[in-house]
């Protein structure tokens, strides 16, 4: 009883609108689309809808690893196509049109305008957006064959307003014009009813159709598509079963247990290798340090040997120096004697007053004077030779270079030895610290794994 | 940038919510005893739909008042009023010359009653970086003749978009059916009477425009601001003064938003007074019942204050005439 009233009300709005605006399709009330043609258009649209949705949803399922997304895509395909075929095989073509327009528009609104496609499937959801948009465009093209522009606007507003007042309804495919349950659009039906009632020319036309023939046609249409829908239903049921909490929990537990065992096995298998590796690494490190220490000792030995050699080189030089000093002392002594003799000679030559009480001196003898002068000349000559020899020794480049070399080599050896010692000590400490951390981690891992492993073994 | 867009969206949504709240504060129509009457409406087709549906709703509470509606456009309204129509609808103000002519013929100055505001929002996809649009650019997108002097606009870079991801995309323009009210407004305000370009996709209903924009990466379209969805956003529109303004009820009522216009009804008091049925219809148009129809059409309803002023003007003419 509600359906004819709704149709009448929608047509009322359209007919009243028809008085104020010319029909957009070029059809007047008398030449509007025939019920039979509208019927065929609805059938054709149902198949077209199936093609669009099946392509889009199958594309979403392919390569999708998330089972929830796979289920959502299959569910959308199944619910949408089932609803559309359910509507398309109804008796009255105009109610088919209204219901198809309603369901497809609401679906597109939810998945496109409310962004559910992209929110659910990410950028892959664009394929669904395109399919639903195309379906909506096509059903409104069918609607514009049967409704005037004001009627279309009214229908559009009713659908928009219903969704505005029922934003939480998710089972969009179940919404119908002619049913007033909470899910099936009570508000929409109320809104349509508020316009009053009027005649329904298309409904009248429907009565002229051979109902039995049409019933058979509807049954045939449905029967041909039923196997595919059943197949989808089975797939959907399988998805539902696999994603039921109990099954999901069992699968999760099973998977988790297997994963845990595999992880444990892998860790256990790894432990000897890891320990061996670490032990070898530690030994290698220690071996390396021993080599380093050996090298260091060798370096120190070499340094000591170099120093000894240098000292050996230096010793003769020192001996030479000592000899020079001794020579100098002797020369100095001889020089003193010569100078004393010269003083005595000069005293004699100068003839100064004799000391009181002194005995009378020897008379001047030219032979003594000549001997003293000869001694003095000899001494000066020796002294010059000695001074020259000393200067040559102290100013020698060989001595300077050798001393520098000795200093440099000694400093280098000492610095090198210092750096190597520091490096060896640091590396030993780092290795020891790493060994301690690794050991601690292995202990923690063992403490964590041991209680988990024990019950499962017990359970198994 | 994102924050600005969010604020703009919130402003538009808040405006719609304000309207919903205000509807409950509008005067409720109180039926009065009036003699049966058959009234005749002429003029704007946008208002014709409203008057037609309001008359149907009025019959439910005030039997005996019927309205015959003839939609001929705003331009034909003054002549129709002068010719004897009981009320005419216009989406622009009647000029002084037109009023003078009506006054001369009918012997009384026409009374103007504003019954709502018609506004269109410009929608783009949510991620579209275009900050605002001008009337000249809209004309370039919509009009076949581009009377405002805009160059052809093919890609988003032609609108000034520099974002590499958007600049080279083609613009897809979604338009309404030529007979829809929104199309009339666009022709009047944007294209200066010129027809839409062939590339403008004509959608059968307004919500399809917004959805087309959401589904098409290069989409842009004009529809009622109430149809804003999660996948789209509304652009501010810059008029002659160059100031970009968002469509809210306030900016539509104060006239700063360019794609808005008042929906006006003109009547002529017969022999200096309003007929009772005509006064009843006008009061009903300003009541919460009819204003819900205004909002349902995607238009802005009157504020309680504005509705009160309209009713006061109606009552004043009715009191003067003793029609009440």
XYZ file of C-alpha atoms in Angstrom:
784
model
C 0.000 0.000 0.000
C 2.864 2.338 0.702
C 4.501 1.970 -2.662
C 1.707 3.404 -4.799
C 1.358 6.252 -2.355
C 5.048 7.048 -2.572
C 5.019 6.899 -6.321
C 2.026 9.164 -6.370
C 3.683 11.635 -4.073
C 6.869 11.781 -6.101
C 4.869 12.165 -9.258
C 2.772 14.815 -7.597
C 5.826 16.897 -6.994
C 6.895 16.350 -10.544
C 3.519 17.074 -12.023
C 3.207 20.268 -10.044
C 6.698 21.128 -11.118
C 5.747 20.367 -14.667
C 3.422 23.278 -14.579
C 6.194 25.649 -13.734
C 8.994 24.323 -15.880
C 9.141 22.502 -19.138
C 10.226 18.863 -18.934
C 13.890 18.470 -19.568
C 13.714 15.300 -21.545
C 11.441 16.653 -24.172
C 8.744 14.254 -23.034
C 5.442 15.432 -21.674
C 3.256 13.486 -19.284
C 1.580 11.635 -22.096
C 4.699 10.559 -23.912
C 6.751 9.629 -20.925
C 8.676 6.437 -21.053
C 6.568 3.301 -21.120
C 6.595 1.020 -18.136
C 7.933 -1.860 -20.174
C 10.805 0.206 -21.508
C 11.609 1.424 -18.031
C 11.539 -2.178 -16.892
C 14.097 -3.143 -19.525
C 16.255 -0.159 -18.655
C 16.293 -1.300 -15.038
C 17.331 -4.811 -16.046
C 20.057 -3.420 -18.248
C 21.250 -1.152 -15.498
C 21.408 -4.084 -13.049
C 23.751 -5.941 -15.360
C 25.769 -2.829 -15.993
C 26.040 -2.213 -12.260
C 27.258 -5.765 -11.733
C 29.942 -5.332 -14.377
C 31.170 -2.076 -12.859
C 31.179 -3.289 -9.274
C 32.607 -6.711 -10.008
C 35.493 -5.177 -11.928
C 36.211 -2.611 -9.259
C 35.904 -4.957 -6.282
C 37.895 -7.730 -7.945
C 40.626 -5.209 -8.670
C 40.635 -4.315 -5.004
C 40.912 -7.961 -3.950
C 43.792 -8.808 -6.277
C 47.147 -8.610 -4.473
C 45.466 -7.355 -1.325
C 47.204 -8.896 1.665
C 44.844 -7.570 4.298
C 41.992 -10.084 4.755
C 39.719 -7.412 6.181
C 40.056 -5.320 3.049
C 39.477 -8.356 0.866
C 36.348 -9.132 2.799
C 35.149 -5.525 2.606
C 35.557 -5.470 -1.168
C 33.809 -8.811 -1.668
C 31.065 -7.842 0.707
C 30.447 -4.582 -1.114
C 30.236 -6.411 -4.417
C 27.930 -9.071 -3.060
C 25.608 -6.794 -1.121
C 25.402 -4.220 -3.882
C 24.786 -6.678 -6.694
C 22.334 -8.761 -4.691
C 20.388 -5.647 -3.770
C 20.358 -4.364 -7.318
C 19.142 -7.699 -8.719
C 16.598 -7.914 -5.953
C 15.299 -4.505 -6.938
C 15.500 -5.136 -10.684
C 13.313 -8.235 -10.400
C 10.605 -6.467 -8.435
C 7.187 -6.097 -9.962
C 6.738 -2.383 -10.452
C 9.150 -0.626 -12.828
C 8.778 2.786 -11.226
C 9.510 1.460 -7.765
C 12.509 -0.280 -9.316
C 13.721 3.018 -10.658
C 13.263 4.795 -7.343
C 14.933 2.024 -5.385
C 17.816 1.664 -7.816
C 18.347 5.405 -7.810
C 18.175 5.487 -4.056
C 20.559 2.589 -3.435
C 23.122 3.568 -6.051
C 23.068 7.226 -5.037
C 23.442 6.413 -1.368
C 26.258 4.001 -2.108
C 28.099 6.581 -4.140
C 27.490 9.177 -1.478
C 28.928 6.987 1.260
C 31.914 5.678 -0.672
C 32.755 8.807 -2.673
C 31.386 11.893 -0.938
C 32.068 10.604 2.533
C 35.469 9.397 1.348
C 34.983 5.828 2.572
C 36.604 4.310 -0.530
C 39.904 6.096 -0.031
C 39.753 5.743 3.739
C 39.170 1.990 3.443
C 41.407 1.078 0.535
C 43.791 4.007 0.223
C 44.616 5.202 -3.260
C 43.525 1.827 -4.626
C 40.003 2.865 -3.659
C 39.975 5.220 -6.648
C 38.898 2.314 -8.818
C 35.808 1.946 -6.651
C 35.191 5.689 -6.798
C 35.188 5.579 -10.576
C 32.873 2.576 -10.714
C 30.328 3.982 -8.278
C 30.425 7.381 -9.918
C 29.749 5.795 -13.288
C 26.903 3.725 -11.840
C 25.363 6.829 -10.339
C 25.622 8.789 -13.571
C 23.954 5.966 -15.469
C 21.066 5.421 -13.084
C 20.306 9.143 -13.085
C 20.302 9.036 -16.861
C 17.652 6.345 -16.606
C 15.786 8.404 -14.033
C 15.837 11.445 -16.282
C 13.982 9.355 -18.869
C 11.092 8.991 -16.487
C 11.163 12.065 -14.264
C 10.982 15.755 -14.984
C 13.713 18.058 -13.801
C 11.853 19.211 -10.654
C 11.131 15.587 -9.817
C 14.775 14.747 -10.179
C 15.711 17.630 -7.909
C 13.146 16.555 -5.379
C 14.369 12.979 -5.432
C 17.959 14.178 -5.113
C 17.078 16.327 -2.147
C 15.115 13.507 -0.449
C 18.080 11.173 -0.746
C 20.488 13.847 0.449
C 18.226 14.728 3.363
C 17.743 11.077 4.334
C 21.468 10.556 4.533
C 21.895 13.783 6.482
C 19.443 12.448 9.035
C 20.816 8.904 8.999
C 24.560 9.323 8.840
C 25.321 6.164 10.803
C 23.478 3.699 8.560
C 26.047 1.444 6.925
C 23.800 -1.158 5.282
C 22.992 1.174 2.438
C 22.085 -1.605 0.015
C 19.157 -2.566 2.225
C 17.477 0.849 2.141
C 14.216 0.989 0.173
C 11.585 3.575 -0.476
C 8.656 1.393 0.364
C 9.686 0.047 3.715
C 9.811 2.012 6.885
C 12.018 0.053 9.220
C 14.819 1.808 11.036
C 17.350 0.630 8.520
C 15.320 0.973 5.399
C 14.732 4.644 5.339
C 11.793 5.517 7.485
C 12.782 9.162 7.277
C 12.971 9.063 3.509
C 9.536 7.503 3.187
C 8.124 10.046 5.617
C 9.610 12.856 3.595
C 8.064 11.551 0.400
C 4.710 11.001 2.043
C 4.582 14.569 3.283
C 3.954 15.764 -0.255
C 0.424 14.262 -0.371
C -0.980 11.823 -2.902
C -1.876 11.928 -6.554
C -2.436 9.628 -9.449
C 0.313 7.378 -10.701
C 0.142 7.071 -14.463
C 3.001 4.639 -14.639
C 1.450 2.461 -11.965
C -1.760 2.422 -13.965
C 0.197 1.398 -16.980
C 1.772 -1.408 -15.051
C -1.625 -3.026 -14.605
C -1.930 -3.323 -18.352
C 1.102 -5.544 -18.622
C 0.706 -9.212 -18.731
C 1.669 -9.975 -15.182
C 2.223 -13.668 -15.627
C 4.558 -13.113 -18.550
C 6.447 -10.513 -16.615
C 6.711 -12.796 -13.612
C 8.282 -15.485 -15.732
C 10.644 -12.964 -17.241
C 11.714 -11.747 -13.820
C 12.234 -15.279 -12.604
C 14.295 -16.121 -15.698
C 16.399 -13.001 -15.283
C 17.066 -13.785 -11.665
C 17.711 -17.483 -12.263
C 20.363 -16.807 -14.873
C 22.344 -14.681 -12.475
C 21.721 -16.696 -9.371
C 24.693 -19.105 -9.696
C 27.121 -16.225 -9.836
C 25.529 -14.574 -6.848
C 25.584 -17.873 -4.962
C 29.246 -18.270 -5.820
C 29.943 -14.829 -4.434
C 27.840 -15.630 -1.421
C 29.909 -18.741 -0.737
C 33.084 -16.743 -1.083
C 31.644 -14.138 1.241
C 30.633 -16.785 3.739
C 34.120 -18.235 3.635
C 35.535 -14.779 4.276
C 33.146 -14.357 7.151
C 34.089 -17.707 8.657
C 37.792 -17.050 8.338
C 37.413 -13.685 9.963
C 35.113 -14.786 12.791
C 36.706 -14.000 16.144
C 37.047 -17.636 17.191
C 38.588 -18.700 13.901
C 40.698 -15.635 13.733
C 41.859 -16.216 17.304
C 42.675 -19.838 16.611
C 44.518 -18.923 13.445
C 46.301 -16.155 15.213
C 47.256 -18.457 18.089
C 48.401 -21.135 15.726
C 50.348 -18.721 13.663
C 51.731 -17.094 16.767
C 52.762 -20.447 18.232
C 54.442 -21.527 15.037
C 56.095 -18.190 14.803
C 57.292 -18.405 18.395
C 58.676 -21.906 17.905
C 60.388 -20.896 14.722
C 61.804 -17.860 16.383
C 62.992 -19.904 19.353
C 64.495 -22.553 17.142
C 66.259 -19.970 15.139
C 67.577 -18.320 18.263
C 68.669 -21.661 19.751
C 70.378 -22.609 16.537
C 72.066 -19.306 16.468
C 73.388 -19.445 20.038
C 76.346 -21.850 19.432
C 77.318 -20.061 16.297
C 77.018 -16.718 17.990
C 78.964 -17.937 21.002
C 81.612 -19.479 18.755
C 81.798 -16.330 16.732
C 82.104 -14.180 19.787
C 84.659 -16.487 21.359
C 86.685 -16.487 18.175
C 86.343 -12.747 17.964
C 87.529 -12.439 21.552
C 90.458 -14.758 20.900
C 91.284 -12.916 17.742
C 91.143 -9.701 19.634
C 93.399 -11.063 22.358
C 95.728 -12.557 19.748
C 95.808 -9.227 18.065
C 96.662 -7.549 21.330
C 99.455 -10.092 21.960
C 100.851 -9.332 18.545
C 100.539 -5.670 19.295
C 102.341 -6.107 22.603
C 104.988 -8.145 20.891
C 105.385 -5.510 18.298
C 105.576 -2.934 20.999
C 108.229 -4.873 22.868
C 110.175 -5.274 19.656
C 109.892 -1.577 19.040
C 111.089 -0.846 22.549
C 113.922 -3.292 22.085
C 114.883 -1.653 18.849
C 114.704 1.708 20.494
C 116.946 0.494 23.306
C 119.354 -1.024 20.807
C 119.406 2.234 18.869
C 120.052 4.157 22.038
C 122.898 1.752 22.991
C 124.336 2.113 19.546
C 124.099 5.844 19.743
C 125.683 5.771 23.170
C 128.444 3.599 21.771
C 128.954 6.210 19.074
C 128.941 8.935 21.640
C 131.496 7.245 23.987
C 134.535 7.670 21.726
C 133.540 11.228 21.248
C 133.510 11.674 24.983
C 136.875 9.996 25.268
C 138.256 12.349 22.658
C 136.853 15.241 24.629
C 138.506 14.007 27.787
C 141.767 13.601 25.987
C 141.494 17.070 24.656
C 140.868 18.366 28.148
C 143.938 16.482 29.418
C 145.979 17.867 26.570
C 144.652 21.283 27.360
C 145.603 20.929 30.968
C 149.134 19.842 29.995
C 149.397 22.617 27.479
C 148.157 25.101 30.038
C 150.725 23.821 32.496
C 153.538 24.132 29.959
C 152.323 27.543 29.001
C 152.366 28.605 32.643
C 155.906 27.391 32.955
C 156.942 29.219 29.823
C 155.247 32.397 30.957
C 156.989 32.118 34.339
C 160.284 31.691 32.592
C 159.517 34.623 30.385
C 158.633 36.698 33.426
C 161.904 35.784 35.004
C 163.702 36.650 31.810
C 161.912 39.952 31.491
C 162.647 40.755 35.092
C 166.269 40.193 34.391
C 166.217 42.258 31.208
C 164.268 45.146 32.746
C 166.802 45.372 35.655
C 164.526 46.603 38.345
C 165.859 47.380 41.837
C 166.816 44.260 43.737
C 165.091 43.278 46.857
C 166.623 44.513 50.108
C 169.164 42.087 51.379
C 169.226 40.142 48.157
C 172.533 38.727 46.947
C 174.081 40.356 43.957
C 172.553 38.897 40.672
C 174.317 37.145 37.855
C 175.475 39.464 35.088
C 173.353 39.641 31.739
C 173.991 36.740 29.355
C 172.599 36.969 25.715
C 172.601 33.127 25.388
C 169.994 32.703 28.137
C 167.794 35.331 26.504
C 167.839 33.539 23.175
C 166.989 30.166 24.831
C 163.992 31.599 26.630
C 162.680 33.252 23.496
C 163.096 29.968 21.651
C 161.091 28.062 24.332
C 158.381 30.693 24.274
C 157.956 30.488 20.525
C 157.741 26.688 20.723
C 155.015 26.860 23.379
C 152.957 29.345 21.441
C 153.149 27.127 18.429
C 151.944 24.059 20.353
C 149.185 26.078 21.934
C 147.923 27.230 18.557
C 147.872 23.662 17.280
C 145.896 22.484 20.308
C 143.339 25.256 20.059
C 142.873 24.542 16.399
C 142.313 20.855 17.056
C 139.695 21.603 19.748
C 137.833 24.037 17.527
C 137.702 21.519 14.735
C 136.246 18.890 17.034
C 133.478 21.092 18.606
C 132.454 22.683 15.312
C 132.195 19.368 13.528
C 128.869 18.894 11.547
C 129.130 15.195 11.919
C 128.937 15.493 15.679
C 125.881 17.812 15.506
C 124.025 15.619 13.044
C 124.695 12.532 15.004
C 123.485 14.099 18.221
C 120.294 15.328 16.523
C 119.672 11.902 15.038
C 120.080 10.295 18.393
C 117.652 12.747 20.025
C 115.059 12.432 17.278
C 115.143 8.639 17.155
C 114.839 8.397 20.878
C 111.881 10.806 21.028
C 110.072 9.054 18.140
C 110.468 5.648 19.694
C 109.221 6.855 22.990
C 106.153 8.617 21.457
C 105.278 5.610 19.310
C 105.577 3.294 22.223
C 103.300 5.572 24.271
C 100.556 5.690 21.600
C 100.631 1.962 21.065
C 100.338 1.297 24.722
C 97.314 3.583 25.018
C 95.655 1.997 21.970
C 96.194 -1.502 23.251
C 94.732 -0.674 26.622
C 91.640 1.003 25.090
C 90.936 -1.868 22.718
C 91.203 -4.393 25.455
C 88.681 -2.484 27.525
C 86.202 -2.105 24.628
C 86.343 -5.780 23.806
C 85.811 -6.674 27.379
C 82.803 -4.347 27.603
C 81.247 -5.809 24.462
C 81.729 -9.290 25.772
C 80.003 -8.325 28.991
C 76.997 -6.755 27.172
C 76.606 -9.734 24.880
C 76.735 -12.103 27.749
C 74.111 -10.099 29.578
C 71.823 -10.049 26.537
C 72.115 -13.773 26.082
C 71.211 -14.251 29.718
C 68.144 -12.026 29.390
C 67.040 -13.789 26.189
C 67.420 -17.129 27.915
C 65.410 -15.928 30.919
C 62.638 -14.707 28.610
C 62.497 -17.738 26.421
C 62.844 -20.422 29.043
C 59.405 -20.012 30.729
C 57.645 -19.682 27.352
C 59.230 -22.679 25.889
C 58.556 -24.906 28.834
C 54.640 -24.759 28.882
C 54.372 -25.163 25.119
C 56.453 -28.201 25.206
C 54.315 -29.399 28.044
C 51.134 -28.597 26.112
C 52.361 -30.236 22.957
C 47.791 26.312 4.082
C 46.059 23.196 5.353
C 45.043 25.024 8.490
C 43.494 27.829 6.446
C 41.519 25.347 4.361
C 40.289 23.624 7.486
C 39.153 26.917 8.955
C 37.329 27.771 5.748
C 35.535 24.434 5.790
C 34.622 24.919 9.418
C 33.256 28.369 8.678
C 31.024 26.981 5.941
C 29.821 24.115 8.138
C 29.195 26.457 11.052
C 27.083 28.625 8.798
C 24.911 25.640 7.865
C 24.580 24.673 11.518
C 23.556 28.229 12.397
C 20.809 28.052 9.823
C 19.510 24.823 11.328
C 19.402 26.409 14.761
C 17.743 29.566 13.494
C 14.990 27.662 11.701
C 13.577 26.611 15.044
C 13.320 30.241 16.104
C 11.301 31.387 13.101
C 7.624 32.277 13.557
C 5.190 29.381 13.306
C 2.309 30.037 10.942
C -0.998 30.597 12.745
C -4.010 29.850 10.491
C -6.655 32.556 10.366
C -10.155 32.541 9.016
C -9.898 33.704 5.444
C -12.203 33.464 2.504
C -11.297 30.939 -0.198
C -9.171 32.455 -2.921
C -7.404 31.430 -6.103
C -4.158 33.353 -6.374
C -1.902 33.646 -9.377
C 1.893 33.626 -9.286
C 4.241 34.631 -12.114
C 7.942 35.297 -12.467
C 11.134 33.578 -11.364
C 11.203 29.841 -11.847
C 13.458 29.482 -8.810
C 10.766 31.024 -6.662
C 8.023 29.248 -8.578
C 9.122 25.914 -7.130
C 9.143 27.331 -3.644
C 5.756 29.046 -3.998
C 4.301 25.928 -5.526
C 5.408 23.695 -2.685
C 4.579 26.296 -0.046
C 1.077 26.620 -1.456
C 0.658 22.857 -1.189
C 1.794 22.923 2.429
C -0.428 25.929 3.170
C -3.490 24.072 1.889
C -2.968 21.490 4.603
C -3.455 24.095 7.339
C -5.372 26.780 5.476
C -7.771 25.102 3.070
C -9.310 27.234 0.384
C -6.206 29.064 -0.757
C -4.866 27.818 -4.071
C -2.063 29.199 -6.157
C -1.707 28.859 -9.905
C 1.961 29.093 -10.788
C 3.366 30.284 -14.088
C 7.112 30.450 -14.327
C 8.283 33.037 -16.796
C 11.529 34.320 -15.305
C 12.338 37.402 -13.281
C 12.353 39.605 -16.332
C 8.674 38.936 -16.981
C 7.639 39.543 -13.383
C 7.041 43.339 -13.417
C 4.867 43.111 -16.475
C 2.968 40.194 -14.961
C 2.419 42.159 -11.755
C 1.234 45.154 -13.695
C -0.969 42.812 -15.697
C -2.819 41.559 -12.665
C -0.821 38.724 -11.131
C -1.369 38.512 -7.376
C 2.288 37.943 -6.644
C 5.471 37.700 -8.671
C 8.863 36.296 -7.818
C 12.150 37.929 -8.714
C 15.763 37.003 -8.026
C 16.799 40.637 -8.381
C 15.385 43.883 -7.065
C 12.702 45.488 -9.141
C 14.089 48.649 -10.697
C 12.622 52.087 -9.981
C 11.272 52.283 -13.535
C 9.601 48.911 -13.209
C 8.090 49.893 -9.872
C 6.866 53.154 -11.355
C 5.204 51.312 -14.188
C 3.503 48.880 -11.795
C 2.393 51.772 -9.611
C 1.024 53.608 -12.597
C -0.971 50.628 -13.816
C -2.091 49.131 -10.496
C -2.497 52.371 -8.615
C -0.296 51.297 -5.697
C 3.392 50.832 -5.060
C 4.497 47.182 -4.996
C 5.438 45.692 -1.644
C 8.670 43.666 -1.561
C 8.951 40.618 0.706
C 12.267 38.756 0.924
C 11.652 35.041 1.459
C 15.198 33.634 1.361
C 18.649 33.789 -0.174
C 19.930 31.798 -3.065
C 23.667 31.078 -3.015
C 26.036 28.866 -4.927
C 29.370 27.634 -3.660
C 32.315 26.806 -5.896
C 33.579 23.303 -5.119
C 36.961 21.754 -5.830
C 38.532 18.526 -4.661
C 39.696 18.566 -1.061
C 43.394 18.581 -1.937
C 43.148 21.227 -4.622
C 45.640 24.023 -3.845
C 43.684 26.843 -5.534
C 43.112 29.408 -2.751
C 40.243 31.388 -4.283
C 38.573 32.195 -7.569
C 37.321 35.365 -9.182
C 34.131 36.006 -11.105
C 36.220 36.624 -14.217
C 37.832 33.201 -13.856
C 34.441 31.583 -13.266
C 33.177 33.257 -16.406
C 36.192 31.871 -18.242
C 35.339 28.386 -17.039
C 31.587 28.443 -17.552
C 30.726 30.795 -20.340
C 30.749 30.056 -24.025
C 31.320 33.741 -24.806
C 33.619 34.674 -21.843
C 32.064 38.127 -21.779
C 34.177 39.239 -18.818
C 37.328 38.932 -20.884
C 38.901 35.826 -19.403
C 41.290 33.840 -21.608
C 40.466 30.171 -22.206
C 41.096 28.199 -19.023
C 42.140 24.636 -19.746
C 44.619 23.599 -17.070
C 44.877 24.508 -13.426
C 47.996 26.559 -14.147
C 45.706 28.857 -16.117
C 44.019 29.658 -12.806
C 47.347 30.421 -11.157
C 48.046 27.043 -9.599
C 51.800 26.467 -9.394
C 51.791 23.168 -7.503
C 53.552 20.687 -9.778
C 51.046 17.937 -9.041
C 48.097 20.095 -10.112
C 49.301 22.692 -12.577
C 49.176 20.443 -15.645
C 45.893 18.743 -14.858
C 42.984 19.523 -17.107
C 40.059 21.355 -15.565
C 36.754 19.508 -15.656
C 33.806 21.829 -15.159
C 30.612 20.381 -13.702
C 27.488 22.445 -14.236
C 23.849 22.130 -13.420
C 20.978 21.517 -15.741
C 20.158 24.730 -17.622
C 16.699 24.832 -16.051
C 17.924 24.475 -12.494
C 17.876 27.522 -10.239
C 21.625 27.453 -9.797
C 22.138 27.749 -13.514
C 19.963 30.846 -13.628
C 22.031 32.454 -10.903
C 25.281 31.652 -12.663
C 23.983 33.073 -15.922
C 22.853 36.196 -14.152
C 25.864 36.847 -11.907
C 28.761 35.160 -13.702
C 28.229 34.758 -17.421
C 26.158 37.939 -17.779
C 23.377 36.135 -19.529
C 25.571 34.065 -21.831
C 25.015 30.347 -22.336
C 27.308 27.787 -20.774
C 30.247 26.474 -22.741
C 29.956 23.114 -24.437
C 32.664 21.600 -22.245
C 30.598 22.162 -19.096
C 29.237 18.803 -17.995
C 25.510 19.171 -17.325
C 24.626 17.139 -14.287
C 20.989 16.235 -13.738
C 20.985 17.226 -10.055
C 23.064 19.416 -7.777
C 24.544 16.674 -5.596
C 25.911 15.052 -8.729
C 27.967 18.179 -9.381
C 29.672 17.934 -6.015
C 30.239 14.224 -6.434
C 31.632 14.754 -9.898
C 34.145 17.169 -8.428
C 35.048 14.637 -5.727
C 35.563 11.834 -8.230
C 37.473 13.860 -10.830
C 40.995 15.039 -9.990
C 40.542 18.172 -12.058
C 36.939 18.855 -11.119
C 35.333 22.187 -10.272
C 31.638 22.977 -10.028
C 29.002 25.228 -8.529
C 26.229 23.946 -6.276
C 24.494 24.773 -3.035
C 26.905 25.216 -0.188
C 24.831 22.784 1.867
C 26.093 19.968 -0.347
C 29.652 20.251 0.935
C 31.152 16.782 1.432
C 34.254 15.303 3.030
C 35.937 14.888 -0.331
C 35.452 18.478 -1.464
C 36.019 21.996 -0.239
C 34.506 25.379 -0.966
C 36.481 28.180 -2.616
C 36.180 31.805 -1.552
C 34.960 33.917 -4.460
C 36.264 37.388 -5.268
C 33.842 39.838 -6.801
C 34.465 43.242 -8.330
C 36.274 44.542 -5.250
C 38.788 41.697 -5.440
C 38.099 40.531 -1.896
C 37.722 36.744 -1.685
C 34.678 35.847 0.412
C 33.353 32.510 1.614
C 29.670 31.744 1.277
C 28.079 31.917 4.687
C 24.597 33.019 5.571
C 25.961 36.325 6.847
C 28.017 37.089 3.740
C 25.080 36.118 1.550
C 22.631 38.306 3.459
C 24.979 41.299 3.633
C 25.747 40.938 -0.076
C 29.514 40.572 0.236
C 29.492 37.082 -1.301
C 29.018 37.571 -5.028
C 27.231 34.309 -5.887
C 24.213 35.054 -3.719
C 20.968 36.874 -4.267
C 17.813 37.570 -2.351
C 14.654 35.743 -3.353
C 11.977 38.441 -3.530
C 8.238 38.324 -3.846
C 6.322 41.442 -4.961
C 2.646 42.078 -4.334
C 0.450 45.088 -4.875
C -2.051 45.923 -2.177
C -5.383 46.167 -3.865
C -6.851 49.619 -3.257
C -4.178 50.217 -0.677
C -4.643 47.014 1.284
C -3.494 43.422 1.177
C -6.099 40.775 0.547
C -6.461 38.337 3.428
C -5.488 35.222 1.427
C -2.482 37.030 -0.047
C -1.374 38.218 3.383
C -1.807 34.654 4.678
C 0.345 33.258 1.882
C 3.050 35.861 2.492
C 3.074 35.184 6.223
C 3.289 31.499 5.499
C 6.275 32.086 3.197
C 8.084 33.739 6.106
C 7.127 31.029 8.601
C 9.254 28.136 9.758
C 7.224 25.733 7.601
C 8.028 27.470 4.317
C 11.533 28.435 5.361
C 12.306 24.752 5.823
C 11.418 24.327 2.174
C 13.787 27.195 1.347
C 16.590 25.443 3.223
C 15.676 22.123 1.667
C 16.247 23.636 -1.767
C 19.803 24.370 -0.740
C 19.138 28.053 -0.137
C 19.624 30.180 2.935
C 16.505 30.705 5.012
C 15.669 34.003 6.652
C 17.134 34.783 10.024
C 14.564 35.237 12.798
C 15.259 38.942 12.699
C 14.748 39.241 8.965
C 11.643 37.071 9.070
C 10.230 39.283 11.805
C 10.791 42.380 9.687
C 9.068 40.816 6.684
C 6.088 39.733 8.759
C 5.903 43.194 10.299
C 5.763 44.779 6.844
C 3.035 42.352 5.801
C 1.059 42.985 8.973
C 1.483 46.705 8.605
C -0.085 46.615 5.177
C -2.747 44.233 6.412
C -3.526 46.451 9.456
C -3.607 49.509 7.268
C -6.113 47.817 5.075
C -7.998 46.208 7.931
C -7.455 42.861 6.332
C -6.681 41.206 9.599
